[in-house]
PDB file of C-alpha atoms in Angstrom:
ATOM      1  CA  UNK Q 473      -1.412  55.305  56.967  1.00  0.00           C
ATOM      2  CA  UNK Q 474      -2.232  52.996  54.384  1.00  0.00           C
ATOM      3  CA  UNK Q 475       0.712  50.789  54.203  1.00  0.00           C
ATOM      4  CA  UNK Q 476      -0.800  48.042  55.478  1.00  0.00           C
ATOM      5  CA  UNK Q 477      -3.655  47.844  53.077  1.00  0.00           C
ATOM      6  CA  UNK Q 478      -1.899  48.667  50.281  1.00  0.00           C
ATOM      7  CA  UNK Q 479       0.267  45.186  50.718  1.00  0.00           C
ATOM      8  CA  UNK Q 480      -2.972  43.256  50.871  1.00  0.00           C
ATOM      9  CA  UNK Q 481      -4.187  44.788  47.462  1.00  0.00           C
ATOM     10  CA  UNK Q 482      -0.534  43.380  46.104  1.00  0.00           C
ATOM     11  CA  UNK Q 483      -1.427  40.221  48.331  1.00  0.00           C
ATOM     12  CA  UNK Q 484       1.692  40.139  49.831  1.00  0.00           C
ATOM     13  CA  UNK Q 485       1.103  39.172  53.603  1.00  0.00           C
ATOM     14  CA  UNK Q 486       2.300  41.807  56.209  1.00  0.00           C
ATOM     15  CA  UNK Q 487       4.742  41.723  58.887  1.00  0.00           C
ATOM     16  CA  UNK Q 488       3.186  42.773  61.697  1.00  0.00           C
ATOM     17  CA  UNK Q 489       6.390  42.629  63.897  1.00  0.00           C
ATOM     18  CA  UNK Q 490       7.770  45.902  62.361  1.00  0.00           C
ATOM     19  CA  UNK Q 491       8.244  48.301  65.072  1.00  0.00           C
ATOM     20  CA  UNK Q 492       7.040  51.115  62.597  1.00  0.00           C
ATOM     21  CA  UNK Q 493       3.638  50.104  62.212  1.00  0.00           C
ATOM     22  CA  UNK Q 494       1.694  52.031  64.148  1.00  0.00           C
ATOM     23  CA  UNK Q 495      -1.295  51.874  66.690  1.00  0.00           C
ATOM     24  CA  UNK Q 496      -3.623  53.492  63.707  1.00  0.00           C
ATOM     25  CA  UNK Q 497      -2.542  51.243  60.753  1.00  0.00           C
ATOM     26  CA  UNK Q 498      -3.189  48.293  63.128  1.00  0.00           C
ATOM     27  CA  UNK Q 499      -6.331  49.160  63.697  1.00  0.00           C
ATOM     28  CA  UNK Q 500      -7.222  49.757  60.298  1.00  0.00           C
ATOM     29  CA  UNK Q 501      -5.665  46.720  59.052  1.00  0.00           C
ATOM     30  CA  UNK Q 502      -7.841  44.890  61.661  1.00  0.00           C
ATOM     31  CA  UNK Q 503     -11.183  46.545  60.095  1.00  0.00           C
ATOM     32  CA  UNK Q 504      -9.873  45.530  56.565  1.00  0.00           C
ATOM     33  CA  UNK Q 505      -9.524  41.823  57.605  1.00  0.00           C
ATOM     34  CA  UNK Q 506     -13.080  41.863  58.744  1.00  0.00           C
ATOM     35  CA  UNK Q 507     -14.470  43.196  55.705  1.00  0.00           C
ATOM     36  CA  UNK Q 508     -12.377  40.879  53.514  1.00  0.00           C
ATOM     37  CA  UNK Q 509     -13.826  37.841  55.712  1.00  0.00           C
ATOM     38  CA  UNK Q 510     -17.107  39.181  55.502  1.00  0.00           C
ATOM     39  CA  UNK Q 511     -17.526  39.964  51.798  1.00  0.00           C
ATOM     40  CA  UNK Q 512     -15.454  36.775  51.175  1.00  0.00           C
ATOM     41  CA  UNK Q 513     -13.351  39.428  49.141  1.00  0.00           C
ATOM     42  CA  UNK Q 514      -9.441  39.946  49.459  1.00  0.00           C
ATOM     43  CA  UNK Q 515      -6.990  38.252  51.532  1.00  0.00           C
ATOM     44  CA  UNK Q 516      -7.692  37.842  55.330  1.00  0.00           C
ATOM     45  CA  UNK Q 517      -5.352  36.452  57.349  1.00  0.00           C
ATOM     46  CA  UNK Q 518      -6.692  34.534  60.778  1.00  0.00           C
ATOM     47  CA  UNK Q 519      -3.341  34.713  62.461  1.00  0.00           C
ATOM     48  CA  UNK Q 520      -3.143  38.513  61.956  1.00  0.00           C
ATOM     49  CA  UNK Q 521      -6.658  38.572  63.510  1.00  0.00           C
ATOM     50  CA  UNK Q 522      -6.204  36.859  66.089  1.00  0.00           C
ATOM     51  CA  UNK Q 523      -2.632  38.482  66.825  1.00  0.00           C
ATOM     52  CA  UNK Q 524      -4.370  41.871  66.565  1.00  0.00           C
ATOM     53  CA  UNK Q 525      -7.360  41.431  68.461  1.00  0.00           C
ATOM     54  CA  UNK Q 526      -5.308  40.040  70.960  1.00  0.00           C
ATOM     55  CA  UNK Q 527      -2.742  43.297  71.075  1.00  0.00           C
ATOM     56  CA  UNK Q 528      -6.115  45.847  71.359  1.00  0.00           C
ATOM     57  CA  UNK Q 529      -7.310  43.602  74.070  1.00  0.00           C
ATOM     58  CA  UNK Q 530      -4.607  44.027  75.785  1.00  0.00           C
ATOM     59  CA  UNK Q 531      -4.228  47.590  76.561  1.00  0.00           C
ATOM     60  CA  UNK Q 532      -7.431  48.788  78.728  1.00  0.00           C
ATOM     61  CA  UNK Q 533      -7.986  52.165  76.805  1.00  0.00           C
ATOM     62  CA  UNK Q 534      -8.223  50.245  73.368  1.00  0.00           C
ATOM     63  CA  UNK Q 535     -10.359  47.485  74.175  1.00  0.00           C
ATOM     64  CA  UNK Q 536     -13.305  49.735  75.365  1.00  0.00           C
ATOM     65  CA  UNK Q 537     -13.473  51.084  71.805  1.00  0.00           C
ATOM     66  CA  UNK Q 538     -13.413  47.727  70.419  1.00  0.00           C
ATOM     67  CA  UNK Q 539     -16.339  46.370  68.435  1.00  0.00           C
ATOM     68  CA  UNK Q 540     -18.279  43.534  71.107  1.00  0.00           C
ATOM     69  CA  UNK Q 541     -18.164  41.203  68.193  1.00  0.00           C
ATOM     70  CA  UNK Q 542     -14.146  41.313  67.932  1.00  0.00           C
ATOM     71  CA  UNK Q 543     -14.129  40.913  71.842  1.00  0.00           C
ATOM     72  CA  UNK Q 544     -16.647  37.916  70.963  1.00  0.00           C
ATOM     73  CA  UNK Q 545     -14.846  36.032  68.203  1.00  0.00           C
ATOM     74  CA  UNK Q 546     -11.452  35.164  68.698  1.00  0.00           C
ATOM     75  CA  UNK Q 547     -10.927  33.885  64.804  1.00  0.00           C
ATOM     76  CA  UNK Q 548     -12.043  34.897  61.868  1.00  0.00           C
ATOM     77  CA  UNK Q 549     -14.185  31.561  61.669  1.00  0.00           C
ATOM     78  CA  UNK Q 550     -16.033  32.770  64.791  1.00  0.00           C
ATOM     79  CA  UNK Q 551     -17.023  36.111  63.442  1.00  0.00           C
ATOM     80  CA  UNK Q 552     -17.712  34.399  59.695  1.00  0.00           C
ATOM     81  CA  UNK Q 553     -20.311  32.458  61.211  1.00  0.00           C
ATOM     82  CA  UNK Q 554     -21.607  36.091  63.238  1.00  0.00           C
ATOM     83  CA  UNK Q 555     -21.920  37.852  60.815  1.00  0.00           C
ATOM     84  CA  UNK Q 556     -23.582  35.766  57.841  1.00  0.00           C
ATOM     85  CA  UNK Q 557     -26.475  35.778  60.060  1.00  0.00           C
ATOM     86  CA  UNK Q 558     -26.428  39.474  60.658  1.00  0.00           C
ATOM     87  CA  UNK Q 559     -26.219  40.900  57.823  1.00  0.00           C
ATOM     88  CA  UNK Q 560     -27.239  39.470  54.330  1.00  0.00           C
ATOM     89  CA  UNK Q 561     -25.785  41.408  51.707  1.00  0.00           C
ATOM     90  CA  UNK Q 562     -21.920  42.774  51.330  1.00  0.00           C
ATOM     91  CA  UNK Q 563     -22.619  46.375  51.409  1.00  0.00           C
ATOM     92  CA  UNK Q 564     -24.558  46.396  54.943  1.00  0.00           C
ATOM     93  CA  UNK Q 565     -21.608  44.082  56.286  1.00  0.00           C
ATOM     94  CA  UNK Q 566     -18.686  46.855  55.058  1.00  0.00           C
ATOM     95  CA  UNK Q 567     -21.077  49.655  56.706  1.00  0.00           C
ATOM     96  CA  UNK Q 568     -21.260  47.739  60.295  1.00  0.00           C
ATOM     97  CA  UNK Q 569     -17.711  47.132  60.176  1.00  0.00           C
ATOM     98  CA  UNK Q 570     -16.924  50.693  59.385  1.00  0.00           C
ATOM     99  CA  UNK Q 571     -19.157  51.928  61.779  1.00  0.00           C
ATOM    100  CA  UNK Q 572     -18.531  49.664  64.301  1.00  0.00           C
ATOM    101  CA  UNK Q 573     -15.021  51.115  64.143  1.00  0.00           C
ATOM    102  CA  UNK Q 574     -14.877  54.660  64.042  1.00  0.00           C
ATOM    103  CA  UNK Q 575     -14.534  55.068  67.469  1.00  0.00           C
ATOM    104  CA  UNK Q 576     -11.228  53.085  67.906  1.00  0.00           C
ATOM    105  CA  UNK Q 577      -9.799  54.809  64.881  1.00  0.00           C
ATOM    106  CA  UNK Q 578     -10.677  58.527  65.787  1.00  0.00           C
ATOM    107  CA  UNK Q 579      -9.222  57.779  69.197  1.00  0.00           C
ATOM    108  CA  UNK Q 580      -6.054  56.300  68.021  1.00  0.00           C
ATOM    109  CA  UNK Q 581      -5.622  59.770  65.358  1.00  0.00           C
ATOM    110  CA  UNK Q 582      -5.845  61.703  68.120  1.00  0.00           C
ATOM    111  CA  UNK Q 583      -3.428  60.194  70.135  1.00  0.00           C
ATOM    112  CA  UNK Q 584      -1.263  59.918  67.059  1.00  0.00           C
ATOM    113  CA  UNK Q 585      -1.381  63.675  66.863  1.00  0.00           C
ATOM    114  CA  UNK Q 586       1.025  64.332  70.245  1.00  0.00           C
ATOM    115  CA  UNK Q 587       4.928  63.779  68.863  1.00  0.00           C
ATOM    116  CA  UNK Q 588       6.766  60.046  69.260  1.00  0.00           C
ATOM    117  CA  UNK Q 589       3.237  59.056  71.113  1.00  0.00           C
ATOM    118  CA  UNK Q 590       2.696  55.659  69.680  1.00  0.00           C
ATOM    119  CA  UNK Q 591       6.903  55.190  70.262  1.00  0.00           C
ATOM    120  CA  UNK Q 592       6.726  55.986  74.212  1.00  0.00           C
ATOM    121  CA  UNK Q 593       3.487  53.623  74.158  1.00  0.00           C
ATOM    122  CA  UNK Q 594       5.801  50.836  72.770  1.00  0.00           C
ATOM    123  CA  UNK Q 595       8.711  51.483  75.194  1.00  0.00           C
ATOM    124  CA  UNK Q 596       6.386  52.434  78.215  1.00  0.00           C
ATOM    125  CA  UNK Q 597       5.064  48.432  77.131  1.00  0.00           C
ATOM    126  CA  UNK Q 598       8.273  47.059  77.621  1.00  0.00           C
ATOM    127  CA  UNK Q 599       8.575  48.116  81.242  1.00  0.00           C
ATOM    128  CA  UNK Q 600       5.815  45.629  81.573  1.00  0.00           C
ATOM    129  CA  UNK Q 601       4.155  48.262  84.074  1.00  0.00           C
ATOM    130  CA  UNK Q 602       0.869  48.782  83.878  1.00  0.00           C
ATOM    131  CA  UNK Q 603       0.399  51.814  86.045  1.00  0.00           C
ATOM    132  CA  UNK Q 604       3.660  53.694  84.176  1.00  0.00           C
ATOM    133  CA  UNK Q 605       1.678  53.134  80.558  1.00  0.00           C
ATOM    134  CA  UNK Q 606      -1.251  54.772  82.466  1.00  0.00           C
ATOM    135  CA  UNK Q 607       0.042  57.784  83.580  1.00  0.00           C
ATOM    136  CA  UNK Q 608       1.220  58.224  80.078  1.00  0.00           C
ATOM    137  CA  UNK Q 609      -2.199  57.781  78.192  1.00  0.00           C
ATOM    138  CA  UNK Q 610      -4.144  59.697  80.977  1.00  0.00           C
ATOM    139  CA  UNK Q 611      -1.685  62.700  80.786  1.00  0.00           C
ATOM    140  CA  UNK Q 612      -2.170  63.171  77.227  1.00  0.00           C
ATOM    141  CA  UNK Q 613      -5.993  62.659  77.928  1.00  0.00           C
ATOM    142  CA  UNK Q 614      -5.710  65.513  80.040  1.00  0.00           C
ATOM    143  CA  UNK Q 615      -3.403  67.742  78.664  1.00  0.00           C
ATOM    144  CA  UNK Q 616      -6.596  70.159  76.312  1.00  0.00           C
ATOM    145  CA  UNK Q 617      -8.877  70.217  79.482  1.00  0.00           C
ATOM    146  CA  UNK Q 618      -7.070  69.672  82.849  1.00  0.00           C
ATOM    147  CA  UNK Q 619      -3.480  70.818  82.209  1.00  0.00           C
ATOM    148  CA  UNK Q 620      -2.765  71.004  85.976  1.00  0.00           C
ATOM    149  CA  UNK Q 621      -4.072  67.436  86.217  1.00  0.00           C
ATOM    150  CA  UNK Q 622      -1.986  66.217  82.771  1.00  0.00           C
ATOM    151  CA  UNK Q 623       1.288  68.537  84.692  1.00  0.00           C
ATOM    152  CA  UNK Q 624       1.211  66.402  87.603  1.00  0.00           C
ATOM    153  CA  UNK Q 625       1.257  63.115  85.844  1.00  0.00           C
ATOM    154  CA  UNK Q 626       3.972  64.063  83.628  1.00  0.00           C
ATOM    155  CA  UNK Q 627       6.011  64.688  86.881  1.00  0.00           C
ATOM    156  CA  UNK Q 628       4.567  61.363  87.966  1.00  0.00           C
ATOM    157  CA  UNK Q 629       5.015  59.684  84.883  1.00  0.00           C
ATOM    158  CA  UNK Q 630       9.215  60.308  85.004  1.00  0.00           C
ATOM    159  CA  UNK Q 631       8.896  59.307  88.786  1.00  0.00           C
ATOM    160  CA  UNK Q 632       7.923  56.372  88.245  1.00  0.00           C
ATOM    161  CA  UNK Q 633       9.919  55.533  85.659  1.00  0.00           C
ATOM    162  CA  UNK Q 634      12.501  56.194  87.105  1.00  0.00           C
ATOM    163  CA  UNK Q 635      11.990  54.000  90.013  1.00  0.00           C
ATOM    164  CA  UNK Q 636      11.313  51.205  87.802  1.00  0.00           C
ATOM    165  CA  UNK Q 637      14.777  51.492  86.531  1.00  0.00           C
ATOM    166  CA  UNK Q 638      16.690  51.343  89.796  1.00  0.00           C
ATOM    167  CA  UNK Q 639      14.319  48.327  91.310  1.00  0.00           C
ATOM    168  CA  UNK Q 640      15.311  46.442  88.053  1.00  0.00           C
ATOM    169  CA  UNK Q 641      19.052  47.083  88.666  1.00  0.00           C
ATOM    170  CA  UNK Q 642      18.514  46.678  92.482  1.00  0.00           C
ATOM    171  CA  UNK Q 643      19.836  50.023  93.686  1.00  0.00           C
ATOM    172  CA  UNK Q 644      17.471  51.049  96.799  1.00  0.00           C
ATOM    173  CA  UNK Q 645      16.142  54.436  97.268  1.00  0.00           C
ATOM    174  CA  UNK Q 646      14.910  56.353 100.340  1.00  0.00           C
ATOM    175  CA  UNK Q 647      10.869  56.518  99.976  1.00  0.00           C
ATOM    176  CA  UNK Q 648      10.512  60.368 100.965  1.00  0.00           C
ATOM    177  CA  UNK Q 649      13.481  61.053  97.726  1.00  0.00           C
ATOM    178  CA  UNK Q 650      12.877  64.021  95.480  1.00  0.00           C
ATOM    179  CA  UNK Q 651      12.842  63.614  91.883  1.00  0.00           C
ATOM    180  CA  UNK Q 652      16.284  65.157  91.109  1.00  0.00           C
ATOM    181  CA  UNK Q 653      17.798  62.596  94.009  1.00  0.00           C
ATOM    182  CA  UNK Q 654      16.183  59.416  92.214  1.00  0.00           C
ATOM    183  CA  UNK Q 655      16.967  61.150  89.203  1.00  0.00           C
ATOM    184  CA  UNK Q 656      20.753  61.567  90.073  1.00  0.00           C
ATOM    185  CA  UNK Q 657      20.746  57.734  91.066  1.00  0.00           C
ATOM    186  CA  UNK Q 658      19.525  56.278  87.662  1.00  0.00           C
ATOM    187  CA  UNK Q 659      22.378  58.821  85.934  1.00  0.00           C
ATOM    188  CA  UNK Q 660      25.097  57.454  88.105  1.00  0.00           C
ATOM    189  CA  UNK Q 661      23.870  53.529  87.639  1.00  0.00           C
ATOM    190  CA  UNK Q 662      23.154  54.037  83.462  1.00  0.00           C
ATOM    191  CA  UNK Q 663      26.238  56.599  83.223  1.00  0.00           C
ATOM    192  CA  UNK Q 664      24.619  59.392  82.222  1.00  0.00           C
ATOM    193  CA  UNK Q 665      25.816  62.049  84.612  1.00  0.00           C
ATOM    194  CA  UNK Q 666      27.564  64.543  83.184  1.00  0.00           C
ATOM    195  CA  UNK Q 667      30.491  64.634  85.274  1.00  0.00           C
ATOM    196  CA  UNK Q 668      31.044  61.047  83.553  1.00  0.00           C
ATOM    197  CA  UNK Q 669      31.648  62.331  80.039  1.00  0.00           C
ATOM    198  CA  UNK Q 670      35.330  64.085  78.902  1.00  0.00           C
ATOM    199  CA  UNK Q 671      32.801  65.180  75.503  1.00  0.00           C
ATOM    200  CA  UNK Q 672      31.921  69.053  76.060  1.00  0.00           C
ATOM    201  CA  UNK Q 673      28.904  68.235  73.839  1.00  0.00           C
ATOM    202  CA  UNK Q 674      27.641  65.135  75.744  1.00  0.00           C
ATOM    203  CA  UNK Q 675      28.074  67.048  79.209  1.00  0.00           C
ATOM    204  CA  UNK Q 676      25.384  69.802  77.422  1.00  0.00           C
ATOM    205  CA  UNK Q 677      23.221  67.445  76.385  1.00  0.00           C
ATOM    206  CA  UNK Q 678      23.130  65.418  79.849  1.00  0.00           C
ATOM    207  CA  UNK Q 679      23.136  68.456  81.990  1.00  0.00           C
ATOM    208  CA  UNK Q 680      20.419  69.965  79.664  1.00  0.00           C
ATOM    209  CA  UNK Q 681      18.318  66.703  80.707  1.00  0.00           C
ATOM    210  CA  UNK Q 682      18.976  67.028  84.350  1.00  0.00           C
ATOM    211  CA  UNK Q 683      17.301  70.569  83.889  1.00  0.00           C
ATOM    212  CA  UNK Q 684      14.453  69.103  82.239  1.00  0.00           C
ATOM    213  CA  UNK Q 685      13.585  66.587  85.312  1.00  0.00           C
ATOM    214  CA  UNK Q 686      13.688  69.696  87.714  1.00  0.00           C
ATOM    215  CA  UNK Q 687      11.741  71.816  85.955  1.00  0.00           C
ATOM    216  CA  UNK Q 688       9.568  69.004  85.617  1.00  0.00           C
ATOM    217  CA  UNK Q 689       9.755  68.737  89.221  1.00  0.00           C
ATOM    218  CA  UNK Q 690       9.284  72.671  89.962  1.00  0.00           C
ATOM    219  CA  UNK Q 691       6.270  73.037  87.281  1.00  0.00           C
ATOM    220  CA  UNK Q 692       4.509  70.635  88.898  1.00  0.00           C
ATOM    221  CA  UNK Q 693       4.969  71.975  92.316  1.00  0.00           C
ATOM    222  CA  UNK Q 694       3.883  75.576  90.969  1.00  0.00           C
ATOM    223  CA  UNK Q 695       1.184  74.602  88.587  1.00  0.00           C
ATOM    224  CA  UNK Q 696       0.213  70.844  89.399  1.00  0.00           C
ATOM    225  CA  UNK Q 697      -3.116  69.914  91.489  1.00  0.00           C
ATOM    226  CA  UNK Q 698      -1.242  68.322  93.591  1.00  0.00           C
ATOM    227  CA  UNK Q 699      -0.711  71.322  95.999  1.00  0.00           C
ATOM    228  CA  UNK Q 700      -3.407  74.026  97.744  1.00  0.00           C
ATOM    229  CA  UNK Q 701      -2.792  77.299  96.279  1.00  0.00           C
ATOM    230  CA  UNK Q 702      -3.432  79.547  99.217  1.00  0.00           C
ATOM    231  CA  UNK Q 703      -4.171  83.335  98.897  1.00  0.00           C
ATOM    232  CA  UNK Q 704      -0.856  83.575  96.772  1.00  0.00           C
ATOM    233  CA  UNK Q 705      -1.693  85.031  93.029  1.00  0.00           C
ATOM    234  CA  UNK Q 706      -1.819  81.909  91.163  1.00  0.00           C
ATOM    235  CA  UNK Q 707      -1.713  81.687  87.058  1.00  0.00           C
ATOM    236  CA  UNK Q 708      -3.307  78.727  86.085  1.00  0.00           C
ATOM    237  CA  UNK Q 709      -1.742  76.781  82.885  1.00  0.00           C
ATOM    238  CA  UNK Q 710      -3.299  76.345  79.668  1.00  0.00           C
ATOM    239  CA  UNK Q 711      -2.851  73.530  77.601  1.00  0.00           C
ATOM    240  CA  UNK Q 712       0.195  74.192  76.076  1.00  0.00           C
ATOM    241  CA  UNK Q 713       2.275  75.162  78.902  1.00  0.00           C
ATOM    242  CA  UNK Q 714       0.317  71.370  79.853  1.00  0.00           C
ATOM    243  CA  UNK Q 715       1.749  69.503  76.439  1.00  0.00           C
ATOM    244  CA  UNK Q 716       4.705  70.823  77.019  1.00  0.00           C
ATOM    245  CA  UNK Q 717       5.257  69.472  80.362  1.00  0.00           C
ATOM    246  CA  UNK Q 718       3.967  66.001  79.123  1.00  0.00           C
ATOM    247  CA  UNK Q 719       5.941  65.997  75.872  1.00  0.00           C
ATOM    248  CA  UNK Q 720       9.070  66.628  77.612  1.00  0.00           C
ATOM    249  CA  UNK Q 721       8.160  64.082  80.168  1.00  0.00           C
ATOM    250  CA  UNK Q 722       7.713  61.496  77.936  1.00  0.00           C
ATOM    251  CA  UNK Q 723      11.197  61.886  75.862  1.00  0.00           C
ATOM    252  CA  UNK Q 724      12.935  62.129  78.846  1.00  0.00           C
ATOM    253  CA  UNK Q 725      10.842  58.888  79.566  1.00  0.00           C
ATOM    254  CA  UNK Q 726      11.625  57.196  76.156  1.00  0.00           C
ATOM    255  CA  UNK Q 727      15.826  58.416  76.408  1.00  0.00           C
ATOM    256  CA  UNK Q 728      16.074  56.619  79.856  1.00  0.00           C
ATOM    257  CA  UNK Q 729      14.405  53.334  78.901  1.00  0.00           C
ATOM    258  CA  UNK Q 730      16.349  52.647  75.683  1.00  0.00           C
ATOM    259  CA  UNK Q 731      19.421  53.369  77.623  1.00  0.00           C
ATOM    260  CA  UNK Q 732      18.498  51.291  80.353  1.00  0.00           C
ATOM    261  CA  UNK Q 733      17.596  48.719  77.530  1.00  0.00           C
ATOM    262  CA  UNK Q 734      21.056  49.398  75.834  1.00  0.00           C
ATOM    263  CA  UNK Q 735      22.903  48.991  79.660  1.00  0.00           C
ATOM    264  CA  UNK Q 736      20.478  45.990  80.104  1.00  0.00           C
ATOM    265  CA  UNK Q 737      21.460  43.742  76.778  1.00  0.00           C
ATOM    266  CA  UNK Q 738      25.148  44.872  77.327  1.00  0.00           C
TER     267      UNK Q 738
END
């Protein structure tokens, strides 16, 4: 968590291009620079500010939890000359900063909390898709308190990406397809079908994921919203059954973008 910081106390100046920083330590880097520009004390660096600010702003869900004044100033200069005039002494400028804050960081800890989250965000990115990155954040949104909703978006979620995959390598697809048909496309154009593989272990391992997407497929279509129930008994899923759904979702998610990536850069 603290990696970040801790290079600024040894004044070395981060790389902020490491894929293992995470959405948290960004954000918590960014609220460090602030209160280094503000109290005139450590180092704060106006390219990392204005690189960061620029990466929060980017993504819809983290902007609304950013502080108006970052929003306002897009250098440190800008906010130097804000908040001189707000606030005269250090310790009320650290306090407004902090506060100012809390809401961005609690949001990104809990999102941190679901497994290889801030990894699929960075993948889901690359797709350059907004709606696919949605689907993603709202299903884990939804996952304590609507897990039919979050259930249906993690059926969604894979549906989508998967279509993404085969308009990028031009395959066409009938409109009314199932999941397991656009599925078995994307295996057969990234070689990941099982019945591609001589390796007993690779076959398990593929043919395991092909069981994922249709039980993906088949939870949804029991336990999503996006059917009436009728006079049928109907068990309604909790949250877990709905994190499950979505955590399986997005791996499968994650697995078929780097190979596409892999496939792509070949």
């Amino acid at each position: 968590m603290n990696k970040l910081k801790d290079l600024l106390e040894e004044d070395i100046k981060p790389n902020l291009e490491e894929k293992n920083i995470g959405e948290f330590d960004k954000a918590d880097y960014l609220q460090t620079l602030l209160t280094n520009a503000s109290t005139q004390d450590g180092p704060a660096h106006n390219d990392h500010y204005i690189m960061l600010r620029k990466h929060f702003m980017g993504n819809k869900k983290t902007k609304t939890y950013l502080p108006d004044y970052v929003i306002k100033n897009r250098d440190l200069g800008q906010f130097w000359q804000f908040i001189k005039y707000k606030f005269s002494t250090y310790a009320e400028r650290r306090q407004y900063i902090w506060n100012s804050f809390n809401n961005l960081l609690e949001f990104l800890e809990e999102e941190a909390e679901l497994p290889f989250s801030e990894t699929i965000d960075s993948n889901l990115m690359v797709f350059d898709s907004e709606h696919v990155l949605e689907y993603w954040k709202t299903a884990i949104e939804r996952m304590e308190n609507d897990p039919e909703g979050a259930i249906t978006l993690s059926r969604t979620l894979m549906e989508s990406v998967l279509k993404h995959i085969l308009e990028e390598r031009g395959v066409p697809y009938k409109a009314n397809a199932d999941l397991h048909e656009i599925y078995k496309a994307v295996t057969n154009e990234l070689n990941l079908s099982p019945e591609q593989h001589d390796i007993t272990l690779f076959k398990q391992i593929l043919g395991g994921c092909s069981s994922i997407v249709n039980g993906l497929g088949n939870l949804r279509n029991k336990h999503g919203d996006a059917h009436g129930k009728g006079k049928v008994t109907y068990y309604k899923p909790s949250s877990r059954h709905a994190e499950l759904a979505v955590n399986l979702s997005g791996s499968m998610c994650l697995f078929l973008i780097k190979t596409f990536q892999h496939v792509k850069e070949r």
